[in-house]
Structures are given as structure tokens and as C-alpha cells.
Coordinates of N, CA and C in Angstrom, one line a residue:
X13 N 88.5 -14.1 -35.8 CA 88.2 -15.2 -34.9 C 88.1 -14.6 -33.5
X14 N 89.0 -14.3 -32.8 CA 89.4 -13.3 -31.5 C 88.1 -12.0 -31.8
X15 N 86.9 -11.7 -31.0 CA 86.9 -10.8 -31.3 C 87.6 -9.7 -30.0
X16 N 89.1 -8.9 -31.0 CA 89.6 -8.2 -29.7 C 89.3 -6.8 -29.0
X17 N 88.2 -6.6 -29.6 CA 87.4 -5.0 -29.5 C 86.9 -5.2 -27.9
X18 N 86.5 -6.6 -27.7 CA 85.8 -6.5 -26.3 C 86.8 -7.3 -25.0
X19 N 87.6 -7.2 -25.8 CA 88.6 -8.2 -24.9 C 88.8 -7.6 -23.1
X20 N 88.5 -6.3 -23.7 CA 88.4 -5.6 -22.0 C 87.0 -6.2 -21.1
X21 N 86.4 -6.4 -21.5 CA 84.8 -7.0 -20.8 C 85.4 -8.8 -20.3
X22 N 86.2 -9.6 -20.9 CA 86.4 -10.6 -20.8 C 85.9 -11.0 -19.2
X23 N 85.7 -12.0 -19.1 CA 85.9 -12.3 -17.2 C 86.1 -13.5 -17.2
X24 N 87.3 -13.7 -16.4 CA 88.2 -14.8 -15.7 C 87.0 -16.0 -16.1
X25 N 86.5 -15.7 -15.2 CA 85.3 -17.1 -14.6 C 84.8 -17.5 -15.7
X26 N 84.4 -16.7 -16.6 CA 83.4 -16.9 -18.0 C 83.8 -18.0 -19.0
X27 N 85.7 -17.3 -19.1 CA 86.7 -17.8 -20.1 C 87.7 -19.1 -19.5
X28 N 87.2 -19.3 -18.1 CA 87.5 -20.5 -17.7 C 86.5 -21.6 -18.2
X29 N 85.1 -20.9 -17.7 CA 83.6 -22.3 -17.6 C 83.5 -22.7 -19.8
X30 N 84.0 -21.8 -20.2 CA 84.6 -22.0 -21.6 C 85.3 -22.8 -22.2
X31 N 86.2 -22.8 -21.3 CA 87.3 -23.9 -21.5 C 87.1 -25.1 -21.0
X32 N 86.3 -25.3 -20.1 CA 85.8 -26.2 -19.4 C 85.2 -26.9 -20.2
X33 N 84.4 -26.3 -20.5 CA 83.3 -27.2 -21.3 C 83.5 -27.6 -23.5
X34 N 84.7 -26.6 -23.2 CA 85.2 -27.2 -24.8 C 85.5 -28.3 -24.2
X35 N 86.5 -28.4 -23.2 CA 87.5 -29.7 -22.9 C 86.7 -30.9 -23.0
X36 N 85.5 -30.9 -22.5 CA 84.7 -32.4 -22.0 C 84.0 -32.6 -23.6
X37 N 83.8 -31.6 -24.2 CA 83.6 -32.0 -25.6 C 84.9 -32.7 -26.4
X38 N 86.3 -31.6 -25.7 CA 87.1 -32.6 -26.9 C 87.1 -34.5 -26.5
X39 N 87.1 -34.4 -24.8 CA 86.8 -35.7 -24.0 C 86.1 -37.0 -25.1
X40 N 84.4 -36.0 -24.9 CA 84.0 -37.2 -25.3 C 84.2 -37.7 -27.2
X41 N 84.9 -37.0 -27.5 CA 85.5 -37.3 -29.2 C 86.1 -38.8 -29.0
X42 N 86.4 -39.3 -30.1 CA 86.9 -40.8 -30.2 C 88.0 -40.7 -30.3
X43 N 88.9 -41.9 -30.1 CA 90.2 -41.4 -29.6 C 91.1 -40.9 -31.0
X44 N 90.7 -41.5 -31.8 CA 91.3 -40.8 -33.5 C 90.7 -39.4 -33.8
X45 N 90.2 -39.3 -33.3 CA 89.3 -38.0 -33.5 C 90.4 -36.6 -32.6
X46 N 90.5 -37.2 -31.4 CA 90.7 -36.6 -30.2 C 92.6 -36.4 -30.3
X47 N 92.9 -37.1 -31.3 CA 94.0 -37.0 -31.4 C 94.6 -36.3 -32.6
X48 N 93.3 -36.1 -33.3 CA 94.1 -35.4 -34.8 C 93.4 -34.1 -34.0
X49 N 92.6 -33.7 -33.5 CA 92.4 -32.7 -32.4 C 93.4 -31.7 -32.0
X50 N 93.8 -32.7 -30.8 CA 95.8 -32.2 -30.4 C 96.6 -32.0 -31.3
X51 N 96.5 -32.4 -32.2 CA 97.7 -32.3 -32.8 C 97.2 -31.0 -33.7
X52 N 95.9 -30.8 -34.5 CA 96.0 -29.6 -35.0 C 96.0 -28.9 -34.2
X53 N 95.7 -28.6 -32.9 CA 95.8 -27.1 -31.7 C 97.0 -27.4 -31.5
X54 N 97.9 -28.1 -31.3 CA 98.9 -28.3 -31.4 C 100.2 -26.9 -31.9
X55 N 99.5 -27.4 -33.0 CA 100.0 -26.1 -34.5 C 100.1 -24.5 -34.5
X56 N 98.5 -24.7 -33.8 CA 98.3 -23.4 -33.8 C 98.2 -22.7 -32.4
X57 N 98.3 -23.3 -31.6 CA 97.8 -22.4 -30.0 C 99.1 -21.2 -29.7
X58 N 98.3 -20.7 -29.0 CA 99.1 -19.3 -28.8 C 99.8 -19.5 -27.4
X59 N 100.8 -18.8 -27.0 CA 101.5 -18.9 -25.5 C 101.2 -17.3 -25.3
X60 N 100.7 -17.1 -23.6 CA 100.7 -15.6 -23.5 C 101.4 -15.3 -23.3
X61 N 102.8 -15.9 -22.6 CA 103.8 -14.9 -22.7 C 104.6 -14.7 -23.9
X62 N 104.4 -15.7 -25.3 CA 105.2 -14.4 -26.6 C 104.2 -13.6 -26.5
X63 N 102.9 -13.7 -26.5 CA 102.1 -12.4 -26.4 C 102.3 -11.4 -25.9
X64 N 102.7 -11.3 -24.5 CA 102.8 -10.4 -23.3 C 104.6 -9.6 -24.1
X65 N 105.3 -10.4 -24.4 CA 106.7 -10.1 -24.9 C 106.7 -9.2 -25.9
X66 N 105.9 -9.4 -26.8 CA 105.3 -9.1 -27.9 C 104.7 -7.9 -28.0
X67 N 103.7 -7.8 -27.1 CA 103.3 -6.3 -26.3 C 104.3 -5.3 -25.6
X68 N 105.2 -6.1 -24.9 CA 106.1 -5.4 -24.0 C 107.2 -4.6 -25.3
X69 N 107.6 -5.3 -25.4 CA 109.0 -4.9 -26.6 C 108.4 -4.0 -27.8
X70 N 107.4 -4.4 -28.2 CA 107.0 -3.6 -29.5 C 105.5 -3.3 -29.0
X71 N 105.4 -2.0 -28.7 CA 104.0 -1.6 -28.3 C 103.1 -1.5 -29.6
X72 N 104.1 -1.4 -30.9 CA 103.6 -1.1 -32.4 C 102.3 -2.1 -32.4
X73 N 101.9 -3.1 -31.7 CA 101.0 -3.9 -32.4 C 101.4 -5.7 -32.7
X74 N 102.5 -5.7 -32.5 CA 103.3 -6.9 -32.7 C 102.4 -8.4 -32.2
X75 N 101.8 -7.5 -31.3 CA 100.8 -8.7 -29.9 C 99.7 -8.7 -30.9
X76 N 99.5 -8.1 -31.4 CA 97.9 -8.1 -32.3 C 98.2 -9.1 -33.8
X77 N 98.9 -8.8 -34.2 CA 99.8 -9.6 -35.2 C 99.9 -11.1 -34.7
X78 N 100.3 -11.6 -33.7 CA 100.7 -12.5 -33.2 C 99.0 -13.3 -33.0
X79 N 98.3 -12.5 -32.7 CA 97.1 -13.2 -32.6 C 95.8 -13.5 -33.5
X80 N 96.6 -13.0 -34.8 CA 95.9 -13.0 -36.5 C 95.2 -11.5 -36.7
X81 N 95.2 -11.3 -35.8 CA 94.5 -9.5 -35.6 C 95.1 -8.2 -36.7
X82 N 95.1 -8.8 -38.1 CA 96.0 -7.8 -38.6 C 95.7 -6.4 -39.0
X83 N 94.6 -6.5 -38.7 CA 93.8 -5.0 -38.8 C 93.9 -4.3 -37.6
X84 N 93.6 -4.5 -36.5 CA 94.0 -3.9 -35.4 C 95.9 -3.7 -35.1
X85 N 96.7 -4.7 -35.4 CA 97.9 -4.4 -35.3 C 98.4 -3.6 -36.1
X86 N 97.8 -3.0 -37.8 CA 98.0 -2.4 -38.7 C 97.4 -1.1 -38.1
X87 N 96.4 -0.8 -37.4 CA 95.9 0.4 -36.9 C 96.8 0.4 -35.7
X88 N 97.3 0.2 -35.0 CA 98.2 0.0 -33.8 C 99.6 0.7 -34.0
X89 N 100.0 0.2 -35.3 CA 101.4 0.5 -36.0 C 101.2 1.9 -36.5
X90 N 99.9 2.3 -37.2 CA 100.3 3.2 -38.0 C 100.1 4.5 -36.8
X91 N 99.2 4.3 -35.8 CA 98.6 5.3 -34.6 C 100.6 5.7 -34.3
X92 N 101.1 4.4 -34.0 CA 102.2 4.6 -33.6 C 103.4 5.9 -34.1
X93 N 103.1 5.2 -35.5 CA 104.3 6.1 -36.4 C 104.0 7.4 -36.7
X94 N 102.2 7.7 -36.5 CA 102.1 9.0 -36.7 C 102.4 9.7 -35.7
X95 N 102.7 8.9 -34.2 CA 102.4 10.0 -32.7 C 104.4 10.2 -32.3
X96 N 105.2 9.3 -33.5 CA 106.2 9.1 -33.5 C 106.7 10.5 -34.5
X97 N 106.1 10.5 -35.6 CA 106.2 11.3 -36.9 C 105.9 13.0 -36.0
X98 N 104.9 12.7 -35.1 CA 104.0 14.1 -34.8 C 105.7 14.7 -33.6
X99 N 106.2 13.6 -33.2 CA 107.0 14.5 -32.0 C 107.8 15.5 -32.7
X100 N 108.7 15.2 -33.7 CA 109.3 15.9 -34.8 C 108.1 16.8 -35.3
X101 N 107.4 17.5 -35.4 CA 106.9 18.7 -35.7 C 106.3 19.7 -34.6
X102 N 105.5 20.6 -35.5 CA 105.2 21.7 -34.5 C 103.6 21.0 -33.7
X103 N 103.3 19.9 -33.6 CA 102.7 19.4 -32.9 C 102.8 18.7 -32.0
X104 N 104.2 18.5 -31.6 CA 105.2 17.5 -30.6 C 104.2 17.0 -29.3
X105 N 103.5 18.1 -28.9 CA 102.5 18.0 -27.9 C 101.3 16.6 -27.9
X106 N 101.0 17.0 -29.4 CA 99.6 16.5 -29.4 C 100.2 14.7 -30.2
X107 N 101.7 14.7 -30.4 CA 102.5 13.5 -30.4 C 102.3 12.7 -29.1
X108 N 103.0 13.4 -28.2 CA 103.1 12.7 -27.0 C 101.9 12.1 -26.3
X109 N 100.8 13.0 -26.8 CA 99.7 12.8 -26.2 C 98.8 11.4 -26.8
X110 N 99.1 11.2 -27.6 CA 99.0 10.0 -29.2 C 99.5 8.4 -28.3
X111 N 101.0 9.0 -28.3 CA 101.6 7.8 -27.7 C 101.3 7.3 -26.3
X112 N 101.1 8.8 -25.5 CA 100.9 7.9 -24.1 C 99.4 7.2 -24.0
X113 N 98.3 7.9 -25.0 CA 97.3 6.9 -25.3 C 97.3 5.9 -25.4
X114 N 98.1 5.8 -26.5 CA 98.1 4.1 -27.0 C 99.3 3.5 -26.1
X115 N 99.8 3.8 -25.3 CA 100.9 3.1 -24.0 C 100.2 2.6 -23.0
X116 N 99.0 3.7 -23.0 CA 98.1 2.9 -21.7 C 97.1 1.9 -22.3
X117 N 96.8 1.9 -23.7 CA 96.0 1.0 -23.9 C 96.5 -0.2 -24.1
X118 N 98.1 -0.1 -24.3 CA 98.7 -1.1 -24.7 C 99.1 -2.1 -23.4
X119 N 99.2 -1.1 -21.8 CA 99.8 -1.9 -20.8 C 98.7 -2.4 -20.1
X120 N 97.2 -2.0 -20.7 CA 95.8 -2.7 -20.0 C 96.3 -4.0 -20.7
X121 N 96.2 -4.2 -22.2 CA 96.8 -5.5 -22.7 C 97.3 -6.1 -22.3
X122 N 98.6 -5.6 -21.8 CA 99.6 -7.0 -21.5 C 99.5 -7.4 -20.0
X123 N 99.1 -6.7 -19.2 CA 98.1 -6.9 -17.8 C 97.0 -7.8 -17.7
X124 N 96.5 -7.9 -19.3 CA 95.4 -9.1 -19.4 C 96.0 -9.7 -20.6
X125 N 97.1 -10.0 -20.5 CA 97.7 -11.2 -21.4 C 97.2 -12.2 -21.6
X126 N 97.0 -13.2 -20.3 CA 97.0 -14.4 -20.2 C 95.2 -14.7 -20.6
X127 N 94.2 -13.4 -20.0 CA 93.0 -14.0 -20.5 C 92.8 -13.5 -22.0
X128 N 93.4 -12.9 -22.7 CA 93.3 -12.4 -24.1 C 93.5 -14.1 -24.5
X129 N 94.8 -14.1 -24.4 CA 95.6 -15.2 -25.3 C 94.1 -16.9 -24.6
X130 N 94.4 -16.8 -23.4 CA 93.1 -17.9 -23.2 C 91.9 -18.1 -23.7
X131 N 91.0 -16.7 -24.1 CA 89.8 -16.9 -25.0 C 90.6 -17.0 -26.0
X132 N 91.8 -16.6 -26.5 CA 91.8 -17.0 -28.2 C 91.9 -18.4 -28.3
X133 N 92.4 -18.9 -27.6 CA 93.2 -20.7 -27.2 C 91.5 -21.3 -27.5
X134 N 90.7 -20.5 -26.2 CA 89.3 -21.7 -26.7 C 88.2 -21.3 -27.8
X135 N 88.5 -20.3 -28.5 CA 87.6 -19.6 -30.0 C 88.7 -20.5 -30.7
X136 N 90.1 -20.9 -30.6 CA 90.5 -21.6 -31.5 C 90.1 -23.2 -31.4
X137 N 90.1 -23.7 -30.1 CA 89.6 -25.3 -30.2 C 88.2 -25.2 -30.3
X138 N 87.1 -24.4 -30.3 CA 86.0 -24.4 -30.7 C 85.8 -24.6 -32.4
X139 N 86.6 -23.6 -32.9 CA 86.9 -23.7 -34.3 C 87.0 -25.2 -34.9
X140 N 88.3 -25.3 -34.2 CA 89.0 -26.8 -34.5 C 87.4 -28.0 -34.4
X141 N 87.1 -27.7 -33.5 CA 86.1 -29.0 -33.0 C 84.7 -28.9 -34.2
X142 N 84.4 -27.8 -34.4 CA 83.6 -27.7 -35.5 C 83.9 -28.3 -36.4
X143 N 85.0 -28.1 -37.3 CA 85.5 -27.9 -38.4 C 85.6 -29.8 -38.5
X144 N 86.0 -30.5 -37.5 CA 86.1 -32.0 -37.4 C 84.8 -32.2 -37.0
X145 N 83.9 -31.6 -36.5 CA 82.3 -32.3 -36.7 C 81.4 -32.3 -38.2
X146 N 82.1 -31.2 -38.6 CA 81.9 -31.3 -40.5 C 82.5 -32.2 -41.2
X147 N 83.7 -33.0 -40.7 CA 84.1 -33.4 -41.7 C 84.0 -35.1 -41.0
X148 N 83.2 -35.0 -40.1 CA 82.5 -36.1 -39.7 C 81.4 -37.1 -40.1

């Protein structure tokens, strides 16, 4: 859903006028409509700060996880436990070097918390809004 490969290109303004203009669509929905709406995003919307928490505490991927991302959080974890595995051998170097990679890629993330988790919020009421014009 999220696609999170480009989530570094995002821009504020873009993923605001986005949201903007989902909203006046959910607006003009009817009010039974507009309420089984809320209530399914309801269910599912994401908060950036468990994201941000999520990222912080467990750099393994946990935030990727949290965002249905289970392929990226599964490559996240395992980057992890190899550069974790590598400090313990005669590669200790090229361990550390693993981890502080994925530490910086991890703290551009949680630095762009709030706009990750906000396109996923409006790729999810996009979703939602579809999925109720189908069944319209």
C-alpha cells in the first residue's frame, strides 16, 4: 500500500494538498456513507508517534512492521542480526559498519515520522474511499 522505497522524496506540501483533497471527497459522501468511512479508518489509521517509538526502541524494523511493510521490516531485521552476528567474528569491522548504516537510515526515518505515517493515513483513506465507491 505505503510505497516505502520512496518515502525519502515525500514533500510536506504534496502529502498535505493530498489529504486535502481526500477530505472534501470524504465531505461530499452521504452521511451513512461518511460514517461507515470513520469508523473503518477508524480501525486502521496509524499514529506517528507509535511509529517514531517503534523506530526509536527497535531500530530492527518494528516501524516497518507497524506499517504492513513486512518485507522491508523482514530485510531490516535480518540486515540487523547479521551486522549484530558480524561484531562477534573476525569481521567485527565490517559489522559495525552494517549497523551504523542501517542507524542512519533508520534515524532519516524517524526524523520523517510524521510525513511517512501521514501518506500512509491518506493511501489508506484513498483505499477505504474506493473500496466504498465499489460497493456503491
Amino acid at each position: 500500500m505505503l510505497n516505502q522505497m520512496l518515502t525519502h522524496r515525500l514533500k510536506q506540501s504534496a502529502v498535505d494538498a493530498e489529504e486535502e483533497q481526500i477530505r472534501k471527497q470524504v465531505t461530499d459522501l452521504s452521511d451513512a456513507a461518511r460514517q461507515q468511512f470513520y469508523l473503518v479508518f477508524k480501525q486502521q489509521v496509524k499514529d506517528p508517534d507509535t511509529y517514531a517509538v517503534l523506530n526509536w526502541c527497535f531500530f530492527a524494523g518494528a516501524h516497518h512492521f507497524y506499517l504492513g511493510a513486512w518485507l522491508r521490516g523482514l530485510i531490516n531485521l535480518l540486515v540487523a542480526v547479521i551486522g549484530i552476528a558480524m561484531l562477534f567474528s573476525p569481521f567485527w569491522l565490517a559489522g559495525v559498519v552494517l549497523l551504523v548504516l542501517l542507524s542512519a537510515a533508520e534515524f532519516w526515518a524517524l526524523f520523517r515520522s510524521q510525513i511517512i505515517v501521514q501518506h500512509y493515513n491518506n493511501q489508506l483513506m484513498q483505499k477505504i474511499l474506493n473500496q466504498q465507491s465499489i460497493l456503491s
